[in-house]
Amino acid sequence: MTGSAHTQAFAPPPAITDGRPLLLGLSREELTETITGLGEPAFRAKQLWHWIYDRGETDFAQMTSLSKGFREKLTERFEVGRPGVKLHQKSSDGTQKWLLRFPDGQEVESVHIPESDRGTLCVSSQVGCTLTCRFCHTGTQRLVRNLSATEIVGQVILAKDSFDEWPASREGRQITNLVMMGMGEPLYNFDNVAKALKIIMDGEGLGISKRKITLSTAGVVPMMKRCGEELGVNLAVSLHAVNDEIRDHIVPINKKYPIAELLQACRDYPGIHNARRITFEYVMLKDVNDSDADARQLIRILKDIPAKVNLIPFNPWPGVQFECSTSERINRFADILAAGNLSAPVRQPRGQDIFAACGQLKSESQRLKKTERDAALAAAAVPAET
Ligand code: SAH
């Protein structure tokens, strides 16, 4: 399939509920066009942006800095928009997971991980995934479709609602960091991810800075430069193996973009330097990629890249063939990296009891035929009264 045919086949549905278009997920330019299209001056779009993304307001009637007439016009024609929550779970360690359900019936998960000095929201970019990484639960689910910018921003907004974290700029926030590490491959849905991240980074709204955002990719080499240039976010790369033979097997996208090409794209990643390193994720799989020789080879292949390594203890899921390396092995691996001057914290598994840890996310969503998709949407959309 060509790029544009792929984009079309997996496109998200239009952002409409109850027959009314949603404003959530429109870029600033689109919002301005929408507002001037109603015969209102452009500065009203700026005010509206503030209400939606700084105050978290969903009821136009409460947007008191807008004229009454304008508020009524908005209520008649639009909705701000919120994703539906099918399930909200909390782990014994404080991690939370939301299963979101969109109007066409498709579902994804997002996860909040609290730590002493920060709170990280892990956001999904696709329903399902094309990558089929052998050790990843999401990888057993076929790609259903891309998420729209509305649905990606919606995950952040919904978590903020849940913490009652409005206005967005207030002190003591629970969501300080954002990682594009949920379901899907963000660089295979770049346009929607980029649009969403620009909204999320906007200083007059959610205002999460690019320094606090990390996008994780399994290595979609041709998109990495654009990601750095257009978004400037931190990059994480799911490396997981030090030679092509093993990586071809466990991260099959390696057959298309092998390690040497991937590492060159990392060296070329815009804005990368010693104070702003690329994170290499390395899942610890017993007897697969966890030997002393693997650790030493990892030091060699990363030596000329500003890098840090995140060692991720493998999180099991039902039916999986792999086992996690022992903690002695993981510590030994980390020690070898440290001796080679490679910083390598071990990522603590979080939210395992609610299947919220890395690689455990999966929804029941299946890819529907076009006729079935249209029927699901029609059933969800009750036309607005005119
Ligand atoms: N597609 C992107 C975004 C997903 S990020 C990417 O591959 O980077 C999810 C991270 O969790 C990736 O580093 C992935 O390799 C890792 N992961 C997947 N399954 C896992 C598992 N069972 N245990 C631990 N980490 C896992």
mmCIF file with all atom_site columns, N, CA, C and O and ligand atoms in Angstrom, residues 122-123 125-126 129 131 133-138 180-187 215-219 236-240 251 281-285 312-317 320 347 357-360, ligand 1:
data_model
loop_
_atom_site.group_PDB
_atom_site.id
_atom_site.type_symbol
_atom_site.label_atom_id
_atom_site.label_alt_id
_atom_site.label_comp_id
_atom_site.label_asym_id
_atom_site.label_entity_id
_atom_site.label_seq_id
_atom_site.pdbx_PDB_ins_code
_atom_site.Cartn_x
_atom_site.Cartn_y
_atom_site.Cartn_z
_atom_site.occupancy
_atom_site.B_iso_or_equiv
_atom_site.pdbx_formal_charge
_atom_site.auth_seq_id
_atom_site.auth_comp_id
_atom_site.auth_asym_id
_atom_site.auth_atom_id
_atom_site.pdbx_PDB_model_num
ATOM   1   N N   . CYS A 1 122 ? 1.086  8.299   29.743 1.00 0.00 ? 122 CYS A N   1
ATOM   2   C CA  . CYS A 1 122 ? 1.499  7.496   28.586 1.00 0.00 ? 122 CYS A CA  1
ATOM   3   C C   . CYS A 1 122 ? 0.308  7.427   27.622 1.00 0.00 ? 122 CYS A C   1
ATOM   4   O O   . CYS A 1 122 ? -0.763 6.931   27.971 1.00 0.00 ? 122 CYS A O   1
ATOM   5   N N   . VAL A 1 123 ? 0.517  7.938   26.422 1.00 0.00 ? 123 VAL A N   1
ATOM   6   C CA  . VAL A 1 123 ? -0.583 8.189   25.488 1.00 0.00 ? 123 VAL A CA  1
ATOM   7   C C   . VAL A 1 123 ? -0.472 7.252   24.280 1.00 0.00 ? 123 VAL A C   1
ATOM   8   O O   . VAL A 1 123 ? 0.630  6.972   23.795 1.00 0.00 ? 123 VAL A O   1
ATOM   9   N N   . SER A 1 125 ? -1.273 6.160   20.225 1.00 0.00 ? 125 SER A N   1
ATOM   10  C CA  . SER A 1 125 ? -1.350 6.863   18.937 1.00 0.00 ? 125 SER A CA  1
ATOM   11  C C   . SER A 1 125 ? -2.163 6.110   17.887 1.00 0.00 ? 125 SER A C   1
ATOM   12  O O   . SER A 1 125 ? -2.562 6.683   16.882 1.00 0.00 ? 125 SER A O   1
ATOM   13  N N   . GLN A 1 126 ? -2.372 4.807   18.100 1.00 0.00 ? 126 GLN A N   1
ATOM   14  C CA  . GLN A 1 126 ? -3.141 4.015   17.130 1.00 0.00 ? 126 GLN A CA  1
ATOM   15  C C   . GLN A 1 126 ? -4.000 2.996   17.890 1.00 0.00 ? 126 GLN A C   1
ATOM   16  O O   . GLN A 1 126 ? -3.672 2.623   19.016 1.00 0.00 ? 126 GLN A O   1
ATOM   17  N N   . CYS A 1 129 ? -1.656 -2.104  16.288 1.00 0.00 ? 129 CYS A N   1
ATOM   18  C CA  . CYS A 1 129 ? -0.311 -1.735  15.843 1.00 0.00 ? 129 CYS A CA  1
ATOM   19  C C   . CYS A 1 129 ? 0.078  -2.627  14.672 1.00 0.00 ? 129 CYS A C   1
ATOM   20  O O   . CYS A 1 129 ? -0.352 -3.775  14.587 1.00 0.00 ? 129 CYS A O   1
ATOM   21  N N   . LEU A 1 131 ? 3.319  -3.343  14.018 1.00 0.00 ? 131 LEU A N   1
ATOM   22  C CA  . LEU A 1 131 ? 4.729  -3.730  14.134 1.00 0.00 ? 131 LEU A CA  1
ATOM   23  C C   . LEU A 1 131 ? 4.985  -5.186  14.516 1.00 0.00 ? 131 LEU A C   1
ATOM   24  O O   . LEU A 1 131 ? 6.043  -5.713  14.244 1.00 0.00 ? 131 LEU A O   1
ATOM   25  N N   . CYS A 1 133 ? 5.929  -6.665  17.232 1.00 0.00 ? 133 CYS A N   1
ATOM   26  C CA  . CYS A 1 133 ? 7.095  -6.997  18.063 1.00 0.00 ? 133 CYS A CA  1
ATOM   27  C C   . CYS A 1 133 ? 6.711  -8.205  18.908 1.00 0.00 ? 133 CYS A C   1
ATOM   28  O O   . CYS A 1 133 ? 5.634  -8.226  19.504 1.00 0.00 ? 133 CYS A O   1
ATOM   29  N N   . ARG A 1 134 ? 7.593  -9.209  18.929 1.00 0.00 ? 134 ARG A N   1
ATOM   30  C CA  . ARG A 1 134 ? 7.226  -10.517 19.476 1.00 0.00 ? 134 ARG A CA  1
ATOM   31  C C   . ARG A 1 134 ? 6.845  -10.494 20.955 1.00 0.00 ? 134 ARG A C   1
ATOM   32  O O   . ARG A 1 134 ? 6.097  -11.347 21.424 1.00 0.00 ? 134 ARG A O   1
ATOM   33  N N   . PHE A 1 135 ? 7.438  -9.559  21.702 1.00 0.00 ? 135 PHE A N   1
ATOM   34  C CA  . PHE A 1 135 ? 7.270  -9.562  23.167 1.00 0.00 ? 135 PHE A CA  1
ATOM   35  C C   . PHE A 1 135 ? 6.191  -8.582  23.614 1.00 0.00 ? 135 PHE A C   1
ATOM   36  O O   . PHE A 1 135 ? 5.995  -8.385  24.810 1.00 0.00 ? 135 PHE A O   1
ATOM   37  N N   . CYS A 1 136 ? 5.514  -7.938  22.675 1.00 0.00 ? 136 CYS A N   1
ATOM   38  C CA  . CYS A 1 136 ? 4.573  -6.864  23.019 1.00 0.00 ? 136 CYS A CA  1
ATOM   39  C C   . CYS A 1 136 ? 3.127  -7.320  22.830 1.00 0.00 ? 136 CYS A C   1
ATOM   40  O O   . CYS A 1 136 ? 2.766  -7.848  21.781 1.00 0.00 ? 136 CYS A O   1
ATOM   41  N N   . HIS A 1 137 ? 2.326  -7.102  23.846 1.00 0.00 ? 137 HIS A N   1
ATOM   42  C CA  . HIS A 1 137 ? 0.934  -7.549  23.803 1.00 0.00 ? 137 HIS A CA  1
ATOM   43  C C   . HIS A 1 137 ? 0.153  -6.793  22.728 1.00 0.00 ? 137 HIS A C   1
ATOM   44  O O   . HIS A 1 137 ? -0.638 -7.380  21.991 1.00 0.00 ? 137 HIS A O   1
ATOM   45  N N   . THR A 1 138 ? 0.389  -5.463  22.654 1.00 0.00 ? 138 THR A N   1
ATOM   46  C CA  . THR A 1 138 ? -0.311 -4.678  21.622 1.00 0.00 ? 138 THR A CA  1
ATOM   47  C C   . THR A 1 138 ? 0.002  -5.248  20.234 1.00 0.00 ? 138 THR A C   1
ATOM   48  O O   . THR A 1 138 ? -0.829 -5.216  19.328 1.00 0.00 ? 138 THR A O   1
ATOM   49  N N   . MET A 1 180 ? 4.764  9.406   24.384 1.00 0.00 ? 180 MET A N   1
ATOM   50  C CA  . MET A 1 180 ? 3.999  8.745   23.322 1.00 0.00 ? 180 MET A CA  1
ATOM   51  C C   . MET A 1 180 ? 4.517  7.308   23.281 1.00 0.00 ? 180 MET A C   1
ATOM   52  O O   . MET A 1 180 ? 5.337  6.944   22.434 1.00 0.00 ? 180 MET A O   1
ATOM   53  N N   . MET A 1 181 ? 4.084  6.522   24.257 1.00 0.00 ? 181 MET A N   1
ATOM   54  C CA  . MET A 1 181 ? 4.579  5.148   24.416 1.00 0.00 ? 181 MET A CA  1
ATOM   55  C C   . MET A 1 181 ? 3.440  4.175   24.654 1.00 0.00 ? 181 MET A C   1
ATOM   56  O O   . MET A 1 181 ? 3.646  3.077   25.170 1.00 0.00 ? 181 MET A O   1
ATOM   57  N N   . GLY A 1 182 ? 2.221  4.588   24.343 1.00 0.00 ? 182 GLY A N   1
ATOM   58  C CA  . GLY A 1 182 ? 1.085  3.698   24.531 1.00 0.00 ? 182 GLY A CA  1
ATOM   59  C C   . GLY A 1 182 ? 0.950  2.788   23.317 1.00 0.00 ? 182 GLY A C   1
ATOM   60  O O   . GLY A 1 182 ? 1.940  2.402   22.690 1.00 0.00 ? 182 GLY A O   1
ATOM   61  N N   . MET A 1 183 ? -0.298 2.468   22.979 1.00 0.00 ? 183 MET A N   1
ATOM   62  C CA  . MET A 1 183 ? -0.529 1.567   21.857 1.00 0.00 ? 183 MET A CA  1
ATOM   63  C C   . MET A 1 183 ? -0.207 2.261   20.542 1.00 0.00 ? 183 MET A C   1
ATOM   64  O O   . MET A 1 183 ? -0.544 3.423   20.336 1.00 0.00 ? 183 MET A O   1
ATOM   65  N N   . GLY A 1 184 ? 0.429  1.509   19.635 1.00 0.00 ? 184 GLY A N   1
ATOM   66  C CA  . GLY A 1 184 ? 0.670  2.026   18.289 1.00 0.00 ? 184 GLY A CA  1
ATOM   67  C C   . GLY A 1 184 ? 2.070  2.569   18.075 1.00 0.00 ? 184 GLY A C   1
ATOM   68  O O   . GLY A 1 184 ? 2.858  2.677   19.004 1.00 0.00 ? 184 GLY A O   1
ATOM   69  N N   . GLU A 1 185 ? 2.365  2.863   16.820 1.00 0.00 ? 185 GLU A N   1
ATOM   70  C CA  . GLU A 1 185 ? 3.657  3.434   16.448 1.00 0.00 ? 185 GLU A CA  1
ATOM   71  C C   . GLU A 1 185 ? 3.400  4.894   16.028 1.00 0.00 ? 185 GLU A C   1
ATOM   72  O O   . GLU A 1 185 ? 2.849  5.156   14.961 1.00 0.00 ? 185 GLU A O   1
ATOM   73  N N   . PRO A 1 186 ? 3.813  5.847   16.875 1.00 0.00 ? 186 PRO A N   1
ATOM   74  C CA  . PRO A 1 186 ? 3.475  7.246   16.601 1.00 0.00 ? 186 PRO A CA  1
ATOM   75  C C   . PRO A 1 186 ? 4.013  7.760   15.260 1.00 0.00 ? 186 PRO A C   1
ATOM   76  O O   . PRO A 1 186 ? 3.372  8.588   14.621 1.00 0.00 ? 186 PRO A O   1
ATOM   77  N N   . LEU A 1 187 ? 5.162  7.232   14.825 1.00 0.00 ? 187 LEU A N   1
ATOM   78  C CA  . LEU A 1 187 ? 5.710  7.746   13.556 1.00 0.00 ? 187 LEU A CA  1
ATOM   79  C C   . LEU A 1 187 ? 5.015  7.130   12.339 1.00 0.00 ? 187 LEU A C   1
ATOM   80  O O   . LEU A 1 187 ? 5.268  7.547   11.212 1.00 0.00 ? 187 LEU A O   1
ATOM   81  N N   . LEU A 1 215 ? 8.800  10.984  22.565 1.00 0.00 ? 215 LEU A N   1
ATOM   82  C CA  . LEU A 1 215 ? 8.124  10.127  21.597 1.00 0.00 ? 215 LEU A CA  1
ATOM   83  C C   . LEU A 1 215 ? 8.965  8.877   21.413 1.00 0.00 ? 215 LEU A C   1
ATOM   84  O O   . LEU A 1 215 ? 10.175 8.960   21.205 1.00 0.00 ? 215 LEU A O   1
ATOM   85  N N   . SER A 1 216 ? 8.327  7.733   21.516 1.00 0.00 ? 216 SER A N   1
ATOM   86  C CA  . SER A 1 216 ? 9.047  6.465   21.382 1.00 0.00 ? 216 SER A CA  1
ATOM   87  C C   . SER A 1 216 ? 8.735  5.828   20.039 1.00 0.00 ? 216 SER A C   1
ATOM   88  O O   . SER A 1 216 ? 7.570  5.715   19.645 1.00 0.00 ? 216 SER A O   1
ATOM   89  N N   . THR A 1 217 ? 9.788  5.418   19.331 1.00 0.00 ? 217 THR A N   1
ATOM   90  C CA  . THR A 1 217 ? 9.591  4.757   18.042 1.00 0.00 ? 217 THR A CA  1
ATOM   91  C C   . THR A 1 217 ? 10.369 3.449   18.002 1.00 0.00 ? 217 THR A C   1
ATOM   92  O O   . THR A 1 217 ? 11.446 3.335   18.602 1.00 0.00 ? 217 THR A O   1
ATOM   93  N N   . ALA A 1 218 ? 9.813  2.485   17.269 1.00 0.00 ? 218 ALA A N   1
ATOM   94  C CA  . ALA A 1 218 ? 10.542 1.237   17.069 1.00 0.00 ? 218 ALA A CA  1
ATOM   95  C C   . ALA A 1 218 ? 11.577 1.417   15.957 1.00 0.00 ? 218 ALA A C   1
ATOM   96  O O   . ALA A 1 218 ? 12.333 0.491   15.664 1.00 0.00 ? 218 ALA A O   1
ATOM   97  N N   . GLY A 1 219 ? 11.591 2.615   15.328 1.00 0.00 ? 219 GLY A N   1
ATOM   98  C CA  . GLY A 1 219 ? 12.627 2.887   14.338 1.00 0.00 ? 219 GLY A CA  1
ATOM   99  C C   . GLY A 1 219 ? 12.098 3.118   12.935 1.00 0.00 ? 219 GLY A C   1
ATOM   100 O O   . GLY A 1 219 ? 12.565 2.498   11.980 1.00 0.00 ? 219 GLY A O   1
ATOM   101 N N   . ALA A 1 236 ? 12.834 8.518   22.087 1.00 0.00 ? 236 ALA A N   1
ATOM   102 C CA  . ALA A 1 236 ? 13.207 7.226   22.658 1.00 0.00 ? 236 ALA A CA  1
ATOM   103 C C   . ALA A 1 236 ? 13.147 6.214   21.521 1.00 0.00 ? 236 ALA A C   1
ATOM   104 O O   . ALA A 1 236 ? 12.261 6.296   20.660 1.00 0.00 ? 236 ALA A O   1
ATOM   105 N N   . VAL A 1 237 ? 14.097 5.299   21.495 1.00 0.00 ? 237 VAL A N   1
ATOM   106 C CA  . VAL A 1 237 ? 14.143 4.308   20.421 1.00 0.00 ? 237 VAL A CA  1
ATOM   107 C C   . VAL A 1 237 ? 14.092 2.919   21.041 1.00 0.00 ? 237 VAL A C   1
ATOM   108 O O   . VAL A 1 237 ? 14.881 2.593   21.932 1.00 0.00 ? 237 VAL A O   1
ATOM   109 N N   . SER A 1 238 ? 13.149 2.123   20.577 1.00 0.00 ? 238 SER A N   1
ATOM   110 C CA  . SER A 1 238 ? 13.011 0.756   21.093 1.00 0.00 ? 238 SER A CA  1
ATOM   111 C C   . SER A 1 238 ? 14.031 -0.125  20.395 1.00 0.00 ? 238 SER A C   1
ATOM   112 O O   . SER A 1 238 ? 13.750 -0.708  19.357 1.00 0.00 ? 238 SER A O   1
ATOM   113 N N   . LEU A 1 239 ? 15.213 -0.224  20.973 1.00 0.00 ? 239 LEU A N   1
ATOM   114 C CA  . LEU A 1 239 ? 16.315 -0.931  20.308 1.00 0.00 ? 239 LEU A CA  1
ATOM   115 C C   . LEU A 1 239 ? 16.228 -2.446  20.585 1.00 0.00 ? 239 LEU A C   1
ATOM   116 O O   . LEU A 1 239 ? 16.107 -3.239  19.663 1.00 0.00 ? 239 LEU A O   1
ATOM   117 N N   . HIS A 1 240 ? 16.359 -2.822  21.833 1.00 0.00 ? 240 HIS A N   1
ATOM   118 C CA  . HIS A 1 240 ? 16.092 -4.187  22.312 1.00 0.00 ? 240 HIS A CA  1
ATOM   119 C C   . HIS A 1 240 ? 17.059 -5.278  21.846 1.00 0.00 ? 240 HIS A C   1
ATOM   120 O O   . HIS A 1 240 ? 16.951 -6.420  22.315 1.00 0.00 ? 240 HIS A O   1
ATOM   121 N N   . VAL A 1 251 ? 11.931 -7.485  16.766 1.00 0.00 ? 251 VAL A N   1
ATOM   122 C CA  . VAL A 1 251 ? 11.347 -6.197  16.340 1.00 0.00 ? 251 VAL A CA  1
ATOM   123 C C   . VAL A 1 251 ? 11.362 -6.199  14.800 1.00 0.00 ? 251 VAL A C   1
ATOM   124 O O   . VAL A 1 251 ? 12.270 -5.671  14.168 1.00 0.00 ? 251 VAL A O   1
ATOM   125 N N   . GLU A 1 281 ? 15.562 2.180   24.555 1.00 0.00 ? 281 GLU A N   1
ATOM   126 C CA  . GLU A 1 281 ? 14.835 1.235   25.403 1.00 0.00 ? 281 GLU A CA  1
ATOM   127 C C   . GLU A 1 281 ? 15.323 -0.183  25.084 1.00 0.00 ? 281 GLU A C   1
ATOM   128 O O   . GLU A 1 281 ? 15.517 -0.532  23.910 1.00 0.00 ? 281 GLU A O   1
ATOM   129 N N   . TYR A 1 282 ? 15.528 -0.940  26.151 1.00 0.00 ? 282 TYR A N   1
ATOM   130 C CA  . TYR A 1 282 ? 16.075 -2.289  25.978 1.00 0.00 ? 282 TYR A CA  1
ATOM   131 C C   . TYR A 1 282 ? 15.343 -3.222  26.932 1.00 0.00 ? 282 TYR A C   1
ATOM   132 O O   . TYR A 1 282 ? 15.525 -3.177  28.143 1.00 0.00 ? 282 TYR A O   1
ATOM   133 N N   . VAL A 1 283 ? 14.454 -4.024  26.367 1.00 0.00 ? 283 VAL A N   1
ATOM   134 C CA  . VAL A 1 283 ? 13.650 -4.927  27.193 1.00 0.00 ? 283 VAL A CA  1
ATOM   135 C C   . VAL A 1 283 ? 14.490 -6.163  27.532 1.00 0.00 ? 283 VAL A C   1
ATOM   136 O O   . VAL A 1 283 ? 15.147 -6.736  26.658 1.00 0.00 ? 283 VAL A O   1
ATOM   137 N N   . MET A 1 284 ? 14.528 -6.540  28.798 1.00 0.00 ? 284 MET A N   1
ATOM   138 C CA  . MET A 1 284 ? 15.419 -7.623  29.232 1.00 0.00 ? 284 MET A CA  1
ATOM   139 C C   . MET A 1 284 ? 14.723 -8.973  29.084 1.00 0.00 ? 284 MET A C   1
ATOM   140 O O   . MET A 1 284 ? 13.835 -9.326  29.877 1.00 0.00 ? 284 MET A O   1
ATOM   141 N N   . LEU A 1 285 ? 15.128 -9.724  28.070 1.00 0.00 ? 285 LEU A N   1
ATOM   142 C CA  . LEU A 1 285 ? 14.519 -11.017 27.768 1.00 0.00 ? 285 LEU A CA  1
ATOM   143 C C   . LEU A 1 285 ? 15.522 -12.118 28.084 1.00 0.00 ? 285 LEU A C   1
ATOM   144 O O   . LEU A 1 285 ? 16.634 -12.145 27.514 1.00 0.00 ? 285 LEU A O   1
ATOM   145 N N   . ILE A 1 312 ? 14.371 -2.239  30.533 1.00 0.00 ? 312 ILE A N   1
ATOM   146 C CA  . ILE A 1 312 ? 12.974 -2.498  30.914 1.00 0.00 ? 312 ILE A CA  1
ATOM   147 C C   . ILE A 1 312 ? 12.814 -3.978  31.240 1.00 0.00 ? 312 ILE A C   1
ATOM   148 O O   . ILE A 1 312 ? 12.926 -4.819  30.352 1.00 0.00 ? 312 ILE A O   1
ATOM   149 N N   . PRO A 1 313 ? 12.569 -4.311  32.522 1.00 0.00 ? 313 PRO A N   1
ATOM   150 C CA  . PRO A 1 313 ? 12.267 -5.718  32.818 1.00 0.00 ? 313 PRO A CA  1
ATOM   151 C C   . PRO A 1 313 ? 11.044 -6.132  31.997 1.00 0.00 ? 313 PRO A C   1
ATOM   152 O O   . PRO A 1 313 ? 10.057 -5.394  31.951 1.00 0.00 ? 313 PRO A O   1
ATOM   153 N N   . PHE A 1 314 ? 11.152 -7.266  31.341 1.00 0.00 ? 314 PHE A N   1
ATOM   154 C CA  . PHE A 1 314 ? 10.052 -7.727  30.485 1.00 0.00 ? 314 PHE A CA  1
ATOM   155 C C   . PHE A 1 314 ? 8.782  -7.948  31.308 1.00 0.00 ? 314 PHE A C   1
ATOM   156 O O   . PHE A 1 314 ? 8.814  -8.603  32.351 1.00 0.00 ? 314 PHE A O   1
ATOM   157 N N   . ASN A 1 315 ? 7.690  -7.401  30.842 1.00 0.00 ? 315 ASN A N   1
ATOM   158 C CA  . ASN A 1 315 ? 6.393  -7.601  31.503 1.00 0.00 ? 315 ASN A CA  1
ATOM   159 C C   . ASN A 1 315 ? 5.626  -8.698  30.778 1.00 0.00 ? 315 ASN A C   1
ATOM   160 O O   . ASN A 1 315 ? 5.336  -8.564  29.597 1.00 0.00 ? 315 ASN A O   1
ATOM   161 N N   . PRO A 1 316 ? 5.310  -9.773  31.480 1.00 0.00 ? 316 PRO A N   1
ATOM   162 C CA  . PRO A 1 316 ? 4.641  -10.891 30.811 1.00 0.00 ? 316 PRO A CA  1
ATOM   163 C C   . PRO A 1 316 ? 3.158  -10.630 30.544 1.00 0.00 ? 316 PRO A C   1
ATOM   164 O O   . PRO A 1 316 ? 2.561  -9.746  31.154 1.00 0.00 ? 316 PRO A O   1
ATOM   165 N N   . TRP A 1 317 ? 2.607  -11.381 29.652 1.00 0.00 ? 317 TRP A N   1
ATOM   166 C CA  . TRP A 1 317 ? 1.166  -11.346 29.374 1.00 0.00 ? 317 TRP A CA  1
ATOM   167 C C   . TRP A 1 317 ? 0.753  -12.748 28.948 1.00 0.00 ? 317 TRP A C   1
ATOM   168 O O   . TRP A 1 317 ? 1.603  -13.567 28.587 1.00 0.00 ? 317 TRP A O   1
ATOM   169 N N   . VAL A 1 320 ? 2.500  -15.521 26.260 1.00 0.00 ? 320 VAL A N   1
ATOM   170 C CA  . VAL A 1 320 ? 3.769  -15.066 25.672 1.00 0.00 ? 320 VAL A CA  1
ATOM   171 C C   . VAL A 1 320 ? 4.866  -16.115 25.857 1.00 0.00 ? 320 VAL A C   1
ATOM   172 O O   . VAL A 1 320 ? 4.862  -16.879 26.824 1.00 0.00 ? 320 VAL A O   1
ATOM   173 N N   . ARG A 1 347 ? 14.083 0.495   34.483 1.00 0.00 ? 347 ARG A N   1
ATOM   174 C CA  . ARG A 1 347 ? 12.722 1.040   34.630 1.00 0.00 ? 347 ARG A CA  1
ATOM   175 C C   . ARG A 1 347 ? 11.912 0.125   35.530 1.00 0.00 ? 347 ARG A C   1
ATOM   176 O O   . ARG A 1 347 ? 11.802 -1.076  35.257 1.00 0.00 ? 347 ARG A O   1
ATOM   177 N N   . ALA A 1 357 ? 1.441  -1.935  32.478 1.00 0.00 ? 357 ALA A N   1
ATOM   178 C CA  . ALA A 1 357 ? 2.889  -1.759  32.299 1.00 0.00 ? 357 ALA A CA  1
ATOM   179 C C   . ALA A 1 357 ? 3.262  -1.803  30.817 1.00 0.00 ? 357 ALA A C   1
ATOM   180 O O   . ALA A 1 357 ? 2.443  -2.183  29.969 1.00 0.00 ? 357 ALA A O   1
ATOM   181 N N   . CYS A 1 358 ? 4.508  -1.414  30.513 1.00 0.00 ? 358 CYS A N   1
ATOM   182 C CA  . CYS A 1 358 ? 4.985  -1.362  29.122 1.00 0.00 ? 358 CYS A CA  1
ATOM   183 C C   . CYS A 1 358 ? 4.660  -2.654  28.396 1.00 0.00 ? 358 CYS A C   1
ATOM   184 O O   . CYS A 1 358 ? 4.973  -3.740  28.889 1.00 0.00 ? 358 CYS A O   1
ATOM   185 N N   . GLY A 1 359 ? 4.066  -2.534  27.236 1.00 0.00 ? 359 GLY A N   1
ATOM   186 C CA  . GLY A 1 359 ? 3.834  -3.700  26.398 1.00 0.00 ? 359 GLY A CA  1
ATOM   187 C C   . GLY A 1 359 ? 2.645  -4.537  26.802 1.00 0.00 ? 359 GLY A C   1
ATOM   188 O O   . GLY A 1 359 ? 2.364  -5.555  26.192 1.00 0.00 ? 359 GLY A O   1
ATOM   189 N N   . GLN A 1 360 ? 1.912  -4.108  27.828 1.00 0.00 ? 360 GLN A N   1
ATOM   190 C CA  . GLN A 1 360 ? 0.761  -4.920  28.265 1.00 0.00 ? 360 GLN A CA  1
ATOM   191 C C   . GLN A 1 360 ? -0.570 -4.386  27.746 1.00 0.00 ? 360 GLN A C   1
ATOM   192 O O   . GLN A 1 360 ? -1.610 -4.991  27.964 1.00 0.00 ? 360 GLN A O   1
HETATM 193 N N1  . SAH B 2 .   ? 5.757  1.671   18.858 1.00 0.00 ? 1   SAH B N1  1
HETATM 194 C C1  . SAH B 2 .   ? 6.524  2.525   19.729 1.00 0.00 ? 1   SAH B C1  1
HETATM 195 C C2  . SAH B 2 .   ? 5.722  2.991   20.906 1.00 0.00 ? 1   SAH B C2  1
HETATM 196 C C3  . SAH B 2 .   ? 5.390  1.905   21.936 1.00 0.00 ? 1   SAH B C3  1
HETATM 197 S S1  . SAH B 2 .   ? 6.372  2.222   23.318 1.00 0.00 ? 1   SAH B S1  1
HETATM 198 C C4  . SAH B 2 .   ? 7.799  1.826   20.129 1.00 0.00 ? 1   SAH B C4  1
HETATM 199 O O1  . SAH B 2 .   ? 7.936  0.641   19.835 1.00 0.00 ? 1   SAH B O1  1
HETATM 200 O O2  . SAH B 2 .   ? 8.685  2.455   20.678 1.00 0.00 ? 1   SAH B O2  1
HETATM 201 C C5  . SAH B 2 .   ? 6.209  0.829   24.279 1.00 0.00 ? 1   SAH B C5  1
HETATM 202 C C6  . SAH B 2 .   ? 7.566  0.378   24.834 1.00 0.00 ? 1   SAH B C6  1
HETATM 203 O O3  . SAH B 2 .   ? 7.369  -0.786  25.646 1.00 0.00 ? 1   SAH B O3  1
HETATM 204 C C7  . SAH B 2 .   ? 8.503  -0.021  23.712 1.00 0.00 ? 1   SAH B C7  1
HETATM 205 O O4  . SAH B 2 .   ? 9.830  0.254   24.041 1.00 0.00 ? 1   SAH B O4  1
HETATM 206 C C8  . SAH B 2 .   ? 8.254  -1.510  23.683 1.00 0.00 ? 1   SAH B C8  1
HETATM 207 O O5  . SAH B 2 .   ? 9.271  -2.178  23.018 1.00 0.00 ? 1   SAH B O5  1
HETATM 208 C C9  . SAH B 2 .   ? 8.195  -1.826  25.147 1.00 0.00 ? 1   SAH B C9  1
HETATM 209 N N2  . SAH B 2 .   ? 7.534  -3.107  25.410 1.00 0.00 ? 1   SAH B N2  1
HETATM 210 C C10 . SAH B 2 .   ? 6.656  -3.753  24.618 1.00 0.00 ? 1   SAH B C10 1
HETATM 211 N N3  . SAH B 2 .   ? 6.256  -4.910  25.180 1.00 0.00 ? 1   SAH B N3  1
HETATM 212 C C11 . SAH B 2 .   ? 6.881  -4.988  26.368 1.00 0.00 ? 1   SAH B C11 1
HETATM 213 C C12 . SAH B 2 .   ? 6.846  -5.938  27.430 1.00 0.00 ? 1   SAH B C12 1
HETATM 214 N N4  . SAH B 2 .   ? 6.068  -7.013  27.364 1.00 0.00 ? 1   SAH B N4  1
HETATM 215 N N5  . SAH B 2 .   ? 7.613  -5.708  28.507 1.00 0.00 ? 1   SAH B N5  1
HETATM 216 C C13 . SAH B 2 .   ? 8.359  -4.586  28.601 1.00 0.00 ? 1   SAH B C13 1
HETATM 217 N N6  . SAH B 2 .   ? 8.424  -3.654  27.628 1.00 0.00 ? 1   SAH B N6  1
HETATM 218 C C14 . SAH B 2 .   ? 7.701  -3.853  26.527 1.00 0.00 ? 1   SAH B C14 1
#
